[in-house]
Amino acid sequence: VKAAVFGSFLYQGQICMSTERIVVDEKIADAFVAKFAAKSAELPMGDPMKNAACVIGPMVAKESGPRINAMIEDALAKGAKLACGGKAEGAVMPATIVDHVKPGMKIYDEETFGPITTVVRVKGVDEAVAVANDTAYGLSAGVFGGDVHRAYTAALRIDCGSVHVNGATVQNEAQAPYGGMKDSGYGRFDGRAVIDEFTELKWITIE
């Protein structure tokens, strides 16, 4: 729950690594969503210039609100449910969780880039991996489980530039090769990888 809150709502969810979808086994989904919603509902929102305790500040542009609201309306019309939060008013929006999200809803496929995340319920590891890979994007992911080896095995199957076992999606370290797969860009930066990306090999002979 702590990692989900951090990954979903840090900087109002306006990070490339933000947690857009949370894939949860249906066996624990009700308990997880209840705790996740309760924690998220506690995050104060508003203008950080007026309230230093504010955690969820305004989004980058007032146009973000109507765009995200349209995704919420589409999802609710197709069977999704709000676990907490609600619609945006311009650039201001509370921490919002949309539960029971399924393929066919706009919010299932599109990046929200706001303080909103989704919960997709699945049966077992195979379906969880399939849903994790059912996206055009592949920048950052996380796999949580009590059996680290089992979680690591699942992480190997996810098409993503970085996968963190028992860690949030929002992570970056200067020595680690960072970058995505599929529509999440190409190449890697940081560490040795950035030298390779910005260097051209050249062969010179003297005879």
PDB file of C-alpha atoms in Angstrom:
ATOM      1  CA  VAL A   1       0.000   0.000   0.000  1.00  0.00           C
ATOM      2  CA  LYS A   2       2.816   2.416   0.866  1.00  0.00           C
ATOM      3  CA  ALA A   3       4.559   1.740  -2.439  1.00  0.00           C
ATOM      4  CA  ALA A   4       1.280   2.127  -4.333  1.00  0.00           C
ATOM      5  CA  VAL A   5       0.596   5.511  -2.723  1.00  0.00           C
ATOM      6  CA  PHE A   6       4.148   6.700  -3.361  1.00  0.00           C
ATOM      7  CA  GLY A   7       4.260   5.459  -6.956  1.00  0.00           C
ATOM      8  CA  SER A   8       0.799   6.731  -7.864  1.00  0.00           C
ATOM      9  CA  PHE A   9       0.695  10.178  -6.292  1.00  0.00           C
ATOM     10  CA  LEU A  10       4.241  11.552  -5.997  1.00  0.00           C
ATOM     11  CA  TYR A  11       4.270  14.856  -7.910  1.00  0.00           C
ATOM     12  CA  GLN A  12       0.559  14.358  -8.607  1.00  0.00           C
ATOM     13  CA  GLY A  13       1.363  11.265 -10.673  1.00  0.00           C
ATOM     14  CA  GLN A  14       3.135  13.430 -13.249  1.00  0.00           C
ATOM     15  CA  ILE A  15       6.284  11.319 -13.561  1.00  0.00           C
ATOM     16  CA  CYS A  16       7.145   8.992 -16.419  1.00  0.00           C
ATOM     17  CA  MET A  17       7.581   6.181 -13.861  1.00  0.00           C
ATOM     18  CA  SER A  18       4.265   6.786 -12.090  1.00  0.00           C
ATOM     19  CA  THR A  19       2.145   3.764 -11.205  1.00  0.00           C
ATOM     20  CA  GLU A  20      -0.667   3.868 -13.758  1.00  0.00           C
ATOM     21  CA  ARG A  21      -2.107   0.396 -13.204  1.00  0.00           C
ATOM     22  CA  ILE A  22      -2.083  -1.819 -10.139  1.00  0.00           C
ATOM     23  CA  VAL A  23      -2.683  -5.449 -11.021  1.00  0.00           C
ATOM     24  CA  VAL A  24      -3.999  -7.321  -7.977  1.00  0.00           C
ATOM     25  CA  ASP A  25      -4.940 -10.943  -7.439  1.00  0.00           C
ATOM     26  CA  GLU A  26      -8.659 -11.115  -6.718  1.00  0.00           C
ATOM     27  CA  LYS A  27      -7.967 -13.144  -3.545  1.00  0.00           C
ATOM     28  CA  ILE A  28      -6.547 -10.061  -1.810  1.00  0.00           C
ATOM     29  CA  ALA A  29      -8.070  -7.300  -3.959  1.00  0.00           C
ATOM     30  CA  ASP A  30     -10.832  -6.228  -1.567  1.00  0.00           C
ATOM     31  CA  ALA A  31      -8.464  -5.974   1.405  1.00  0.00           C
ATOM     32  CA  PHE A  32      -5.781  -4.212  -0.627  1.00  0.00           C
ATOM     33  CA  VAL A  33      -8.129  -1.663  -2.202  1.00  0.00           C
ATOM     34  CA  ALA A  34      -9.699  -0.871   1.176  1.00  0.00           C
ATOM     35  CA  LYS A  35      -6.317  -0.097   2.747  1.00  0.00           C
ATOM     36  CA  PHE A  36      -5.043   1.690  -0.365  1.00  0.00           C
ATOM     37  CA  ALA A  37      -8.142   3.887  -0.578  1.00  0.00           C
ATOM     38  CA  ALA A  38      -8.036   4.724   3.131  1.00  0.00           C
ATOM     39  CA  LYS A  39      -4.383   5.792   2.929  1.00  0.00           C
ATOM     40  CA  SER A  40      -4.892   7.771  -0.278  1.00  0.00           C
ATOM     41  CA  ALA A  41      -7.936   9.598   1.095  1.00  0.00           C
ATOM     42  CA  GLU A  42      -5.735  10.980   3.867  1.00  0.00           C
ATOM     43  CA  LEU A  43      -3.474  12.855   1.425  1.00  0.00           C
ATOM     44  CA  PRO A  44      -4.246  16.593   1.706  1.00  0.00           C
ATOM     45  CA  MET A  45      -4.803  18.374  -1.607  1.00  0.00           C
ATOM     46  CA  GLY A  46      -4.865  21.998  -2.722  1.00  0.00           C
ATOM     47  CA  ASP A  47      -2.434  24.866  -3.175  1.00  0.00           C
ATOM     48  CA  PRO A  48       0.979  24.152  -1.593  1.00  0.00           C
ATOM     49  CA  MET A  49       1.663  27.892  -1.525  1.00  0.00           C
ATOM     50  CA  LYS A  50      -1.194  28.273   0.957  1.00  0.00           C
ATOM     51  CA  ASN A  51      -0.864  24.966   2.784  1.00  0.00           C
ATOM     52  CA  ALA A  52       2.622  23.612   3.471  1.00  0.00           C
ATOM     53  CA  ALA A  53       1.138  20.242   4.447  1.00  0.00           C
ATOM     54  CA  CYS A  54      -0.389  19.804   0.990  1.00  0.00           C
ATOM     55  CA  VAL A  55       0.644  16.535  -0.666  1.00  0.00           C
ATOM     56  CA  ILE A  56      -1.503  16.606  -3.814  1.00  0.00           C
ATOM     57  CA  GLY A  57      -0.947  19.941  -5.520  1.00  0.00           C
ATOM     58  CA  PRO A  58      -2.282  21.248  -8.843  1.00  0.00           C
ATOM     59  CA  MET A  59      -1.467  19.455 -12.073  1.00  0.00           C
ATOM     60  CA  VAL A  60       0.718  21.081 -14.684  1.00  0.00           C
ATOM     61  CA  ALA A  61      -2.191  22.566 -16.670  1.00  0.00           C
ATOM     62  CA  LYS A  62      -5.913  23.271 -16.230  1.00  0.00           C
ATOM     63  CA  GLU A  63      -6.586  21.220 -19.368  1.00  0.00           C
ATOM     64  CA  SER A  64      -5.505  18.106 -17.466  1.00  0.00           C
ATOM     65  CA  GLY A  65      -8.751  18.051 -15.488  1.00  0.00           C
ATOM     66  CA  PRO A  66     -11.240  17.679 -18.346  1.00  0.00           C
ATOM     67  CA  ARG A  67      -8.995  15.111 -20.049  1.00  0.00           C
ATOM     68  CA  ILE A  68      -8.846  12.904 -16.958  1.00  0.00           C
ATOM     69  CA  ASN A  69     -12.517  13.450 -16.134  1.00  0.00           C
ATOM     70  CA  ALA A  70     -13.415  12.062 -19.547  1.00  0.00           C
ATOM     71  CA  MET A  71     -11.427   8.910 -18.746  1.00  0.00           C
ATOM     72  CA  ILE A  72     -13.208   8.551 -15.406  1.00  0.00           C
ATOM     73  CA  GLU A  73     -16.644   8.966 -17.001  1.00  0.00           C
ATOM     74  CA  ASP A  74     -15.810   6.378 -19.658  1.00  0.00           C
ATOM     75  CA  ALA A  75     -14.578   3.883 -17.057  1.00  0.00           C
ATOM     76  CA  LEU A  76     -17.562   4.321 -14.739  1.00  0.00           C
ATOM     77  CA  ALA A  77     -19.971   3.953 -17.658  1.00  0.00           C
ATOM     78  CA  LYS A  78     -18.319   0.616 -18.477  1.00  0.00           C
ATOM     79  CA  GLY A  79     -18.474  -0.845 -14.979  1.00  0.00           C
ATOM     80  CA  ALA A  80     -15.524   0.573 -13.063  1.00  0.00           C
ATOM     81  CA  LYS A  81     -15.966   1.968  -9.544  1.00  0.00           C
ATOM     82  CA  LEU A  82     -14.375   4.842  -7.650  1.00  0.00           C
ATOM     83  CA  ALA A  83     -12.575   3.564  -4.564  1.00  0.00           C
ATOM     84  CA  CYS A  84     -11.688   7.081  -3.435  1.00  0.00           C
ATOM     85  CA  GLY A  85     -11.274  10.594  -4.795  1.00  0.00           C
ATOM     86  CA  GLY A  86     -13.269  11.966  -7.679  1.00  0.00           C
ATOM     87  CA  LYS A  87     -13.233  14.282 -10.644  1.00  0.00           C
ATOM     88  CA  ALA A  88     -10.867  17.191 -11.138  1.00  0.00           C
ATOM     89  CA  GLU A  89     -11.756  20.849 -11.044  1.00  0.00           C
ATOM     90  CA  GLY A  90      -9.405  22.372 -13.544  1.00  0.00           C
ATOM     91  CA  ALA A  91      -5.872  21.477 -12.475  1.00  0.00           C
ATOM     92  CA  VAL A  92      -6.876  20.463  -8.946  1.00  0.00           C
ATOM     93  CA  MET A  93      -7.806  16.882  -8.196  1.00  0.00           C
ATOM     94  CA  PRO A  94      -7.811  14.624  -5.121  1.00  0.00           C
ATOM     95  CA  ALA A  95      -5.910  11.357  -4.986  1.00  0.00           C
ATOM     96  CA  THR A  96      -8.210   9.082  -6.985  1.00  0.00           C
ATOM     97  CA  ILE A  97      -8.401   5.315  -7.412  1.00  0.00           C
ATOM     98  CA  VAL A  98     -10.533   3.679 -10.100  1.00  0.00           C
ATOM     99  CA  ASP A  99     -11.213   0.030  -9.274  1.00  0.00           C
ATOM    100  CA  HIS A 100     -12.467  -2.851 -11.473  1.00  0.00           C
ATOM    101  CA  VAL A 101     -10.787  -1.424 -14.578  1.00  0.00           C
ATOM    102  CA  LYS A 102     -10.869  -3.677 -17.630  1.00  0.00           C
ATOM    103  CA  PRO A 103      -9.704  -3.679 -21.269  1.00  0.00           C
ATOM    104  CA  GLY A 104     -11.913  -1.504 -23.442  1.00  0.00           C
ATOM    105  CA  MET A 105     -11.864   1.400 -21.011  1.00  0.00           C
ATOM    106  CA  LYS A 106      -9.790   4.392 -22.117  1.00  0.00           C
ATOM    107  CA  ILE A 107      -8.077   4.594 -18.742  1.00  0.00           C
ATOM    108  CA  TYR A 108      -6.860   0.993 -19.145  1.00  0.00           C
ATOM    109  CA  ASP A 109      -4.617   1.963 -22.070  1.00  0.00           C
ATOM    110  CA  GLU A 110      -3.943   5.684 -21.829  1.00  0.00           C
ATOM    111  CA  GLU A 111      -1.481   7.446 -19.553  1.00  0.00           C
ATOM    112  CA  THR A 112      -3.308   9.690 -17.101  1.00  0.00           C
ATOM    113  CA  PHE A 113      -0.397  11.911 -15.988  1.00  0.00           C
ATOM    114  CA  GLY A 114      -2.354  13.007 -12.922  1.00  0.00           C
ATOM    115  CA  PRO A 115      -3.153  12.014  -9.313  1.00  0.00           C
ATOM    116  CA  ILE A 116      -5.178   8.999 -10.373  1.00  0.00           C
ATOM    117  CA  THR A 117      -4.434   5.308 -10.670  1.00  0.00           C
ATOM    118  CA  THR A 118      -6.338   2.162 -11.569  1.00  0.00           C
ATOM    119  CA  VAL A 119      -6.820  -1.306 -10.112  1.00  0.00           C
ATOM    120  CA  VAL A 120      -7.141  -4.292 -12.428  1.00  0.00           C
ATOM    121  CA  ARG A 121      -8.231  -7.521 -10.728  1.00  0.00           C
ATOM    122  CA  VAL A 122      -6.857 -10.841 -11.995  1.00  0.00           C
ATOM    123  CA  LYS A 123      -6.714 -14.537 -11.182  1.00  0.00           C
ATOM    124  CA  GLY A 124      -3.187 -15.784 -10.571  1.00  0.00           C
ATOM    125  CA  VAL A 125       0.310 -14.935 -11.740  1.00  0.00           C
ATOM    126  CA  ASP A 126      -0.132 -15.804 -15.421  1.00  0.00           C
ATOM    127  CA  GLU A 127      -3.045 -13.419 -15.876  1.00  0.00           C
ATOM    128  CA  ALA A 128      -1.221 -10.765 -13.841  1.00  0.00           C
ATOM    129  CA  VAL A 129       1.799 -10.953 -16.161  1.00  0.00           C
ATOM    130  CA  ALA A 130      -0.444 -10.932 -19.234  1.00  0.00           C
ATOM    131  CA  VAL A 131      -2.193  -7.756 -18.022  1.00  0.00           C
ATOM    132  CA  ALA A 132       1.132  -6.149 -17.102  1.00  0.00           C
ATOM    133  CA  ASN A 133       2.311  -6.750 -20.669  1.00  0.00           C
ATOM    134  CA  ASP A 134      -1.002  -5.692 -22.249  1.00  0.00           C
ATOM    135  CA  THR A 135       0.128  -2.134 -22.868  1.00  0.00           C
ATOM    136  CA  ALA A 136       2.021  -0.120 -25.447  1.00  0.00           C
ATOM    137  CA  TYR A 137       4.315   1.134 -22.700  1.00  0.00           C
ATOM    138  CA  GLY A 138       7.165  -0.540 -20.854  1.00  0.00           C
ATOM    139  CA  LEU A 139       9.159   1.844 -18.694  1.00  0.00           C
ATOM    140  CA  SER A 140       8.885   0.796 -15.062  1.00  0.00           C
ATOM    141  CA  ALA A 141       7.028  -1.876 -13.097  1.00  0.00           C
ATOM    142  CA  GLY A 142       6.951  -3.473  -9.684  1.00  0.00           C
ATOM    143  CA  VAL A 143       6.159  -7.000  -8.483  1.00  0.00           C
ATOM    144  CA  PHE A 144       5.178  -7.658  -4.870  1.00  0.00           C
ATOM    145  CA  GLY A 145       5.159 -11.017  -3.141  1.00  0.00           C
ATOM    146  CA  GLY A 146       6.217 -12.809   0.012  1.00  0.00           C
ATOM    147  CA  ASP A 147       8.121 -15.381  -2.060  1.00  0.00           C
ATOM    148  CA  VAL A 148      10.930 -13.307  -3.567  1.00  0.00           C
ATOM    149  CA  HIS A 149      11.992 -16.037  -6.012  1.00  0.00           C
ATOM    150  CA  ARG A 150       8.429 -16.345  -7.334  1.00  0.00           C
ATOM    151  CA  ALA A 151       8.173 -12.550  -7.663  1.00  0.00           C
ATOM    152  CA  TYR A 152      11.550 -12.426  -9.415  1.00  0.00           C
ATOM    153  CA  THR A 153      10.403 -15.099 -11.877  1.00  0.00           C
ATOM    154  CA  ALA A 154       7.344 -12.974 -12.668  1.00  0.00           C
ATOM    155  CA  ALA A 155       9.542  -9.887 -13.061  1.00  0.00           C
ATOM    156  CA  LEU A 156      11.583 -11.681 -15.717  1.00  0.00           C
ATOM    157  CA  ARG A 157       8.389 -12.165 -17.756  1.00  0.00           C
ATOM    158  CA  ILE A 158       7.352  -8.488 -17.748  1.00  0.00           C
ATOM    159  CA  ASP A 159       8.363  -6.472 -20.839  1.00  0.00           C
ATOM    160  CA  CYS A 160       9.683  -3.397 -19.071  1.00  0.00           C
ATOM    161  CA  GLY A 161      12.918  -1.431 -18.911  1.00  0.00           C
ATOM    162  CA  SER A 162      13.011  -1.820 -15.134  1.00  0.00           C
ATOM    163  CA  VAL A 163      11.099  -4.063 -12.773  1.00  0.00           C
ATOM    164  CA  HIS A 164      11.428  -3.672  -9.009  1.00  0.00           C
ATOM    165  CA  VAL A 165      10.637  -6.634  -6.765  1.00  0.00           C
ATOM    166  CA  ASN A 166       8.868  -5.398  -3.630  1.00  0.00           C
ATOM    167  CA  GLY A 167       9.594  -1.805  -4.611  1.00  0.00           C
ATOM    168  CA  ALA A 168       7.684   1.110  -6.117  1.00  0.00           C
ATOM    169  CA  THR A 169       7.760   1.897  -9.845  1.00  0.00           C
ATOM    170  CA  VAL A 170       9.266   5.334  -9.134  1.00  0.00           C
ATOM    171  CA  GLN A 171      12.953   4.543  -8.750  1.00  0.00           C
ATOM    172  CA  ASN A 172      16.104   5.802 -10.414  1.00  0.00           C
ATOM    173  CA  GLU A 173      19.764   5.449  -9.519  1.00  0.00           C
ATOM    174  CA  ALA A 174      22.674   7.131 -11.260  1.00  0.00           C
ATOM    175  CA  GLN A 175      24.635   3.908 -11.721  1.00  0.00           C
ATOM    176  CA  ALA A 176      21.719   1.871 -13.109  1.00  0.00           C
ATOM    177  CA  PRO A 177      20.864   1.697 -16.834  1.00  0.00           C
ATOM    178  CA  TYR A 178      17.549   3.512 -17.169  1.00  0.00           C
ATOM    179  CA  GLY A 179      15.159   3.411 -20.113  1.00  0.00           C
ATOM    180  CA  GLY A 180      12.077   1.714 -21.486  1.00  0.00           C
ATOM    181  CA  MET A 181      10.761  -0.829 -23.952  1.00  0.00           C
ATOM    182  CA  LYS A 182       8.040  -0.643 -26.598  1.00  0.00           C
ATOM    183  CA  ASP A 183       6.579   2.907 -26.812  1.00  0.00           C
ATOM    184  CA  SER A 184       8.469   4.047 -23.722  1.00  0.00           C
ATOM    185  CA  GLY A 185      11.447   5.275 -25.713  1.00  0.00           C
ATOM    186  CA  TYR A 186      14.645   3.600 -26.734  1.00  0.00           C
ATOM    187  CA  GLY A 187      18.186   3.357 -25.460  1.00  0.00           C
ATOM    188  CA  ARG A 188      19.483   3.619 -21.908  1.00  0.00           C
ATOM    189  CA  PHE A 189      21.089   6.353 -19.836  1.00  0.00           C
ATOM    190  CA  ASP A 190      22.979   6.508 -16.531  1.00  0.00           C
ATOM    191  CA  GLY A 191      25.923   4.356 -15.556  1.00  0.00           C
ATOM    192  CA  ARG A 192      27.992   2.640 -18.223  1.00  0.00           C
ATOM    193  CA  ALA A 193      24.923   2.519 -20.490  1.00  0.00           C
ATOM    194  CA  VAL A 194      24.918   6.283 -21.090  1.00  0.00           C
ATOM    195  CA  ILE A 195      28.511   6.135 -22.337  1.00  0.00           C
ATOM    196  CA  ASP A 196      27.551   3.450 -24.831  1.00  0.00           C
ATOM    197  CA  GLU A 197      24.462   5.381 -25.985  1.00  0.00           C
ATOM    198  CA  PHE A 198      26.368   8.618 -26.630  1.00  0.00           C
ATOM    199  CA  THR A 199      29.476   7.052 -28.153  1.00  0.00           C
ATOM    200  CA  GLU A 200      30.052   5.892 -31.712  1.00  0.00           C
ATOM    201  CA  LEU A 201      32.560   3.143 -32.284  1.00  0.00           C
ATOM    202  CA  LYS A 202      35.068   3.869 -35.014  1.00  0.00           C
ATOM    203  CA  TRP A 203      37.570   1.511 -36.559  1.00  0.00           C
ATOM    204  CA  ILE A 204      40.884   3.042 -37.784  1.00  0.00           C
ATOM    205  CA  THR A 205      43.697   1.131 -39.413  1.00  0.00           C
ATOM    206  CA  ILE A 206      47.212   2.275 -40.358  1.00  0.00           C
ATOM    207  CA  GLU A 207      48.927   0.125 -42.964  1.00  0.00           C
TER     208      GLU A 207
END
